Amino acid sequence: MNFKDLSTLQIALGVSVVVHAALLTVRFVDPESFNKVFSDTPLEVILVNTKTNDRPDPAARLRAQTSLAGGGDLDKGRATSPLPPSSFTTVGDSFEDAQRKVDAMQAEQMQMLTQLKRDLAAMPAPDPRNAGDPAEAKAQEEKRRQMINLLAEIERRVNEENARPKKRYLSPFTREAAFATYVDSLRRRVEAQGTANFPTLAGKKLYGELTMTITVNFDGRLLSTVIDESSGQPVLDKRAQAIVASVGSFGSFTDAMRREHADQIVIRPHFRFAHDGSVELSSQQ
């Protein structure tokens, strides 16, 4: 280890600790706070990569710059691209991107911890029989003290993180092999429960759309439901939460899910209570 470069290492490690603290705070706070990242955007942008000379009839959207043919193979709703539909939207990808970043930062933190321990072990122990330059000896001992303090801080944060439940933020259409089947089953069960018990008020069905964050524990228990984007009808919002709760247990996590260090999963589906009497969960549009 080059001791002349140690100050640069200390600065880098210190900045990394602050970054880790901020990132871990984003991951392990209450889902309602976490989802503030995914705030409403008043401007909707639809990207397409083709056009047509045929005028759509009826037009699905007005004031377009050119006429566009519908795309994909969806049976209902609107297509936003002439390509086959993807199971993911921005929110779903953001959930999984955030999860990958958290995993990468945690791995980096552990590597940093190992490197710091190695550097400390490589530092020569103070030798009272060979004092040498008192100023240099004092500077080296100060560097040692700062590294020990930094090591203790990183270890404290790692221990705190390890003591918290491990949450996995997933899309309703996640592609991760360990979670895909479980999340798909959860989505289908909620859709079936909602369709069988379609919300009504005074004998009339309630239609609308909303977005909800659902947190499920490793034993299948529903931990929380939080309305992120209201349907504009408080009764429908509450009925949607009741539908999710009425499913009961979603089943214990599989061994593969637990091997991914998942104690809880968090998904943020978009609910659509359609006029055909069905309930559909999707990634947010």
CSV table of C-alpha atoms in Angstrom, one decimal:
chain,number,residue,atom,x,y,z
A,1,MET,CA,0.0,0.0,0.0
A,2,ASN,CA,1.3,3.5,-0.9
A,3,PHE,CA,0.7,5.6,2.2
A,4,LYS,CA,1.1,8.8,0.1
A,5,ASP,CA,-2.1,7.9,-1.7
A,6,LEU,CA,-3.9,7.1,1.5
A,7,SER,CA,-5.7,10.5,1.8
A,8,THR,CA,-7.3,9.9,-1.6
A,9,LEU,CA,-8.4,6.5,-0.5
A,10,GLN,CA,-9.9,7.9,2.6
A,11,ILE,CA,-11.9,10.5,0.7
A,12,ALA,CA,-13.2,7.9,-1.7
A,13,LEU,CA,-14.2,5.6,1.1
A,14,GLY,CA,-15.9,8.4,3.0
A,15,VAL,CA,-17.9,9.5,-0.1
A,16,SER,CA,-18.9,5.9,-0.7
A,17,VAL,CA,-20.2,5.5,2.8
A,18,VAL,CA,-22.4,8.6,2.3
A,19,VAL,CA,-23.7,7.2,-1.0
A,20,HIS,CA,-24.4,3.8,0.5
A,21,ALA,CA,-26.3,5.4,3.4
A,22,ALA,CA,-28.5,7.4,0.9
A,23,LEU,CA,-29.1,4.4,-1.3
A,24,LEU,CA,-29.9,2.0,1.5
A,25,THR,CA,-32.3,4.6,2.9
A,26,VAL,CA,-34.2,4.5,-0.5
A,27,ARG,CA,-34.4,0.8,-0.4
A,28,PHE,CA,-35.4,0.1,3.2
A,29,VAL,CA,-37.9,2.9,4.0
A,30,ASP,CA,-41.6,2.3,4.0
A,31,PRO,CA,-42.9,1.5,0.5
A,32,GLU,CA,-45.0,4.7,0.6
A,33,SER,CA,-41.9,6.8,1.0
A,34,PHE,CA,-40.0,4.7,-1.5
A,35,ASN,CA,-42.6,5.3,-4.2
A,36,LYS,CA,-42.3,9.0,-4.1
A,37,VAL,CA,-39.5,8.4,-6.6
A,38,PHE,CA,-42.2,7.3,-9.0
A,39,SER,CA,-44.2,10.6,-8.9
A,40,ASP,CA,-46.9,11.5,-11.4
A,41,THR,CA,-45.8,13.0,-14.7
A,42,PRO,CA,-48.4,15.3,-16.3
A,43,LEU,CA,-46.9,15.0,-19.8
A,44,GLU,CA,-47.5,11.6,-21.6
A,45,VAL,CA,-45.1,10.9,-24.5
A,46,ILE,CA,-45.8,8.0,-26.9
A,47,LEU,CA,-42.8,6.9,-29.1
A,48,VAL,CA,-43.4,5.1,-32.4
A,49,ASN,CA,-41.1,4.1,-35.1
A,50,THR,CA,-43.4,4.0,-38.1
A,51,LYS,CA,-46.2,5.8,-39.8
A,52,THR,CA,-48.9,5.0,-42.3
A,53,ASN,CA,-50.9,6.8,-45.0
A,54,ASP,CA,-54.1,5.2,-43.8
A,55,ARG,CA,-56.2,7.2,-41.5
A,56,PRO,CA,-57.2,5.3,-38.4
A,57,ASP,CA,-61.0,5.0,-37.9
A,58,PRO,CA,-61.8,5.8,-35.2
A,59,ALA,CA,-58.8,7.7,-34.1
A,60,ALA,CA,-57.5,6.6,-30.7
A,61,ARG,CA,-55.6,9.9,-30.1
A,62,LEU,CA,-56.1,13.3,-31.6
A,63,ARG,CA,-53.5,16.1,-32.6
A,64,ALA,CA,-50.8,13.6,-33.7
A,65,GLN,CA,-48.2,14.9,-36.1
A,66,THR,CA,-48.9,12.1,-38.6
A,67,SER,CA,-51.3,9.2,-39.0
A,68,LEU,CA,-50.2,6.1,-37.2
A,69,ALA,CA,-51.3,2.5,-37.5
A,70,GLY,CA,-52.0,0.5,-34.4
A,71,GLY,CA,-49.2,-1.9,-33.4
A,72,GLY,CA,-48.6,-5.0,-31.4
A,73,ASP,CA,-51.1,-7.8,-30.8
A,74,LEU,CA,-53.1,-6.5,-27.9
A,75,ASP,CA,-56.8,-7.5,-28.0
A,76,LYS,CA,-57.8,-4.3,-26.2
A,77,GLY,CA,-56.5,-1.0,-25.1
A,78,ARG,CA,-54.2,1.1,-27.3
A,79,ALA,CA,-50.9,0.1,-28.9
A,80,THR,CA,-48.0,2.5,-28.4
A,81,SER,CA,-45.6,0.8,-30.9
A,82,PRO,CA,-46.0,-1.3,-34.1
A,83,LEU,CA,-43.7,-3.9,-32.4
A,84,PRO,CA,-45.1,-6.8,-30.3
A,85,PRO,CA,-46.0,-5.5,-26.8
A,86,SER,CA,-43.5,-5.8,-24.0
A,87,SER,CA,-44.5,-6.9,-20.5
A,88,PHE,CA,-42.6,-3.9,-19.1
A,89,THR,CA,-43.1,-0.2,-18.8
A,90,THR,CA,-40.9,2.5,-17.3
A,91,VAL,CA,-42.0,1.8,-13.7
A,92,GLY,CA,-41.4,-2.0,-14.0
A,93,ASP,CA,-38.0,-1.4,-15.4
A,94,SER,CA,-37.2,1.2,-12.8
A,95,PHE,CA,-38.1,-1.2,-10.0
A,96,GLU,CA,-35.7,-3.8,-11.4
A,97,ASP,CA,-33.0,-1.3,-12.3
A,98,ALA,CA,-33.1,0.0,-8.8
A,99,GLN,CA,-32.8,-3.5,-7.4
A,100,ARG,CA,-29.8,-4.2,-9.6
A,101,LYS,CA,-28.1,-1.0,-8.5
A,102,VAL,CA,-28.7,-1.8,-4.8
A,103,ASP,CA,-27.2,-5.3,-5.3
A,104,ALA,CA,-24.2,-3.9,-7.1
A,105,MET,CA,-23.6,-1.2,-4.4
A,106,GLN,CA,-23.8,-3.8,-1.7
A,107,ALA,CA,-21.3,-6.0,-3.4
A,108,GLU,CA,-19.0,-3.0,-3.9
A,109,GLN,CA,-19.4,-2.2,-0.2
A,110,MET,CA,-18.3,-5.7,0.8
A,111,GLN,CA,-15.3,-5.5,-1.5
A,112,MET,CA,-14.4,-2.1,0.0
A,113,LEU,CA,-14.6,-3.6,3.5
A,114,THR,CA,-12.3,-6.5,2.6
A,115,GLN,CA,-9.8,-4.1,1.0
A,116,LEU,CA,-9.8,-1.8,4.0
A,117,LYS,CA,-9.1,-4.7,6.3
A,118,ARG,CA,-6.3,-5.9,4.1
A,119,ASP,CA,-4.7,-2.4,4.0
A,120,LEU,CA,-4.9,-2.1,7.7
A,121,ALA,CA,-3.3,-5.5,8.2
A,122,ALA,CA,-0.5,-4.5,5.8
A,123,MET,CA,0.4,-1.3,7.8
A,124,PRO,CA,3.6,-1.8,9.9
A,125,ALA,CA,3.0,-1.8,13.6
A,126,PRO,CA,4.5,1.1,15.5
A,127,ASP,CA,8.0,0.3,16.7
A,128,PRO,CA,9.0,2.2,19.9
A,129,ARG,CA,12.7,1.1,19.4
A,130,ASN,CA,12.8,2.9,16.1
A,131,ALA,CA,11.0,6.1,16.5
A,132,GLY,CA,12.4,7.7,13.3
A,133,ASP,CA,10.8,11.0,12.2
A,134,PRO,CA,8.3,11.9,15.0
A,135,ALA,CA,6.2,13.9,12.5
A,136,GLU,CA,6.0,11.0,10.1
A,137,ALA,CA,5.2,8.5,12.8
A,138,LYS,CA,2.4,10.8,14.1
A,139,ALA,CA,1.0,11.2,10.6
A,140,GLN,CA,1.0,7.4,10.0
A,141,GLU,CA,-0.7,6.8,13.3
A,142,GLU,CA,-3.4,9.4,12.4
A,143,LYS,CA,-4.0,7.6,9.1
A,144,ARG,CA,-4.3,4.3,11.0
A,145,ARG,CA,-6.9,5.8,13.4
A,146,GLN,CA,-8.9,7.3,10.5
A,147,MET,CA,-9.0,4.0,8.7
A,148,ILE,CA,-10.0,2.1,11.8
A,149,ASN,CA,-12.9,4.6,12.3
A,150,LEU,CA,-14.0,4.2,8.7
A,151,LEU,CA,-13.8,0.5,9.0
A,152,ALA,CA,-16.0,0.6,12.1
A,153,GLU,CA,-18.5,2.8,10.3
A,154,ILE,CA,-18.8,0.6,7.2
A,155,GLU,CA,-19.2,-2.5,9.4
A,156,ARG,CA,-21.9,-0.8,11.4
A,157,ARG,CA,-23.9,0.1,8.3
A,158,VAL,CA,-23.5,-3.5,6.9
A,159,ASN,CA,-24.7,-4.9,10.2
A,160,GLU,CA,-27.7,-2.6,10.2
A,161,GLU,CA,-28.5,-3.5,6.6
A,162,ASN,CA,-28.3,-7.2,7.4
A,163,ALA,CA,-30.7,-6.8,10.3
A,164,ARG,CA,-33.4,-5.3,8.1
A,165,PRO,CA,-35.9,-7.4,6.0
A,166,LYS,CA,-34.6,-7.8,2.5
A,167,LYS,CA,-37.0,-6.3,0.0
A,168,ARG,CA,-37.2,-7.1,-3.7
A,169,TYR,CA,-38.9,-4.5,-5.8
A,170,LEU,CA,-40.4,-6.2,-8.8
A,171,SER,CA,-42.6,-5.5,-11.8
A,172,PRO,CA,-46.0,-7.3,-12.0
A,173,PHE,CA,-44.5,-9.0,-15.0
A,174,THR,CA,-41.0,-9.7,-13.6
A,175,ARG,CA,-38.6,-11.8,-15.7
A,176,GLU,CA,-36.4,-12.9,-12.8
A,177,ALA,CA,-36.6,-16.7,-12.8
A,178,ALA,CA,-36.8,-17.0,-9.0
A,179,PHE,CA,-39.8,-14.6,-8.7
A,180,ALA,CA,-41.6,-14.8,-12.0
A,181,THR,CA,-44.0,-17.7,-11.2
A,182,TYR,CA,-44.8,-16.4,-7.8
A,183,VAL,CA,-45.6,-12.8,-8.9
A,184,ASP,CA,-47.6,-14.1,-11.9
A,185,SER,CA,-49.7,-16.2,-9.5
A,186,LEU,CA,-50.2,-13.3,-7.2
A,187,ARG,CA,-51.3,-11.1,-10.1
A,188,ARG,CA,-53.7,-13.7,-11.5
A,189,ARG,CA,-55.2,-14.4,-8.0
A,190,VAL,CA,-55.9,-10.7,-7.4
A,191,GLU,CA,-57.4,-10.4,-10.9
A,192,ALA,CA,-59.7,-13.4,-10.3
A,193,GLN,CA,-60.7,-12.2,-6.9
A,194,GLY,CA,-61.5,-8.7,-8.3
A,195,THR,CA,-63.5,-10.0,-11.2
A,196,ALA,CA,-65.5,-12.4,-9.0
A,197,ASN,CA,-66.2,-9.6,-6.5
A,198,PHE,CA,-66.4,-6.6,-8.8
A,199,PRO,CA,-66.9,-3.4,-6.7
A,200,THR,CA,-70.3,-1.8,-6.7
A,201,LEU,CA,-72.0,1.1,-4.9
A,202,ALA,CA,-75.8,1.3,-4.6
A,203,GLY,CA,-76.1,-1.5,-7.1
A,204,LYS,CA,-74.0,0.1,-9.7
A,205,LYS,CA,-70.5,-1.1,-10.7
A,206,LEU,CA,-67.5,1.1,-10.1
A,207,TYR,CA,-65.2,1.6,-13.0
A,208,GLY,CA,-61.8,3.3,-13.0
A,209,GLU,CA,-58.0,2.9,-12.8
A,210,LEU,CA,-55.6,3.2,-9.9
A,211,THR,CA,-52.0,2.3,-8.9
A,212,MET,CA,-51.2,0.5,-5.7
A,213,THR,CA,-48.1,-0.7,-4.0
A,214,ILE,CA,-48.4,-4.2,-2.5
A,215,THR,CA,-45.9,-5.7,0.0
A,216,VAL,CA,-45.9,-9.4,0.7
A,217,ASN,CA,-43.9,-11.1,3.5
A,218,PHE,CA,-41.9,-14.3,2.9
A,219,ASP,CA,-44.6,-16.4,4.5
A,220,GLY,CA,-47.2,-15.2,2.1
A,221,ARG,CA,-48.8,-12.6,4.4
A,222,LEU,CA,-50.0,-9.3,3.0
A,223,LEU,CA,-48.0,-6.6,4.8
A,224,SER,CA,-49.5,-3.5,3.3
A,225,THR,CA,-51.4,-1.9,0.4
A,226,VAL,CA,-50.8,1.7,-0.4
A,227,ILE,CA,-52.7,3.7,-3.0
A,228,ASP,CA,-50.2,5.7,-5.0
A,229,GLU,CA,-52.4,7.0,-7.7
A,230,SER,CA,-56.1,7.3,-6.9
A,231,SER,CA,-58.9,6.4,-9.2
A,232,GLY,CA,-60.6,9.6,-8.1
A,233,GLN,CA,-63.2,7.5,-6.3
A,234,PRO,CA,-62.3,6.8,-2.6
A,235,VAL,CA,-64.8,4.0,-2.4
A,236,LEU,CA,-63.2,2.2,-5.4
A,237,ASP,CA,-59.7,2.7,-3.9
A,238,LYS,CA,-60.8,1.1,-0.7
A,239,ARG,CA,-62.5,-1.7,-2.5
A,240,ALA,CA,-59.3,-2.4,-4.5
A,241,GLN,CA,-57.3,-2.7,-1.3
A,242,ALA,CA,-60.0,-5.0,0.2
A,243,ILE,CA,-59.8,-7.2,-2.9
A,244,VAL,CA,-56.1,-7.7,-2.4
A,245,ALA,CA,-56.5,-8.4,1.3
A,246,SER,CA,-59.3,-10.9,0.6
A,247,VAL,CA,-57.0,-13.2,-1.3
A,248,GLY,CA,-55.6,-14.2,2.0
A,249,SER,CA,-52.2,-15.9,2.0
A,250,PHE,CA,-50.3,-15.7,-1.3
A,251,GLY,CA,-48.2,-18.7,-0.3
A,252,SER,CA,-44.7,-19.0,1.2
A,253,PHE,CA,-41.8,-17.9,-0.9
A,254,THR,CA,-40.0,-20.7,-2.7
A,255,ASP,CA,-36.5,-21.9,-1.9
A,256,ALA,CA,-35.2,-20.1,-5.0
A,257,MET,CA,-36.7,-16.8,-3.8
A,258,ARG,CA,-35.2,-17.2,-0.4
A,259,ARG,CA,-31.8,-18.0,-1.9
A,260,GLU,CA,-32.1,-14.5,-3.5
A,261,HIS,CA,-32.2,-13.2,0.0
A,262,ALA,CA,-35.8,-12.0,-0.3
A,263,ASP,CA,-37.7,-11.6,2.9
A,264,GLN,CA,-40.4,-9.4,1.3
A,265,ILE,CA,-41.4,-8.5,-2.3
A,266,VAL,CA,-42.9,-5.2,-3.4
A,267,ILE,CA,-44.8,-4.8,-6.6
A,268,ARG,CA,-46.7,-1.7,-7.9
A,269,PRO,CA,-49.4,-2.8,-10.3
A,270,HIS,CA,-51.8,-0.6,-12.2
A,271,PHE,CA,-55.4,-1.7,-11.6
A,272,ARG,CA,-58.1,-1.4,-14.3
A,273,PHE,CA,-61.7,-2.0,-13.4
A,274,ALA,CA,-63.1,-2.4,-16.9
A,275,HIS,CA,-66.6,-2.0,-18.2
A,276,ASP,CA,-66.7,-5.7,-19.2
A,277,GLY,CA,-66.7,-6.5,-15.5
A,278,SER,CA,-63.1,-7.7,-15.4
A,279,VAL,CA,-60.1,-6.5,-13.2
A,280,GLU,CA,-56.8,-6.3,-14.9
A,281,LEU,CA,-53.4,-5.7,-13.3
A,282,SER,CA,-50.6,-4.4,-15.4
A,283,SER,CA,-47.4,-2.3,-15.2
A,284,GLN,CA,-48.3,1.3,-15.0
A,285,GLN,CA,-49.1,3.0,-18.4
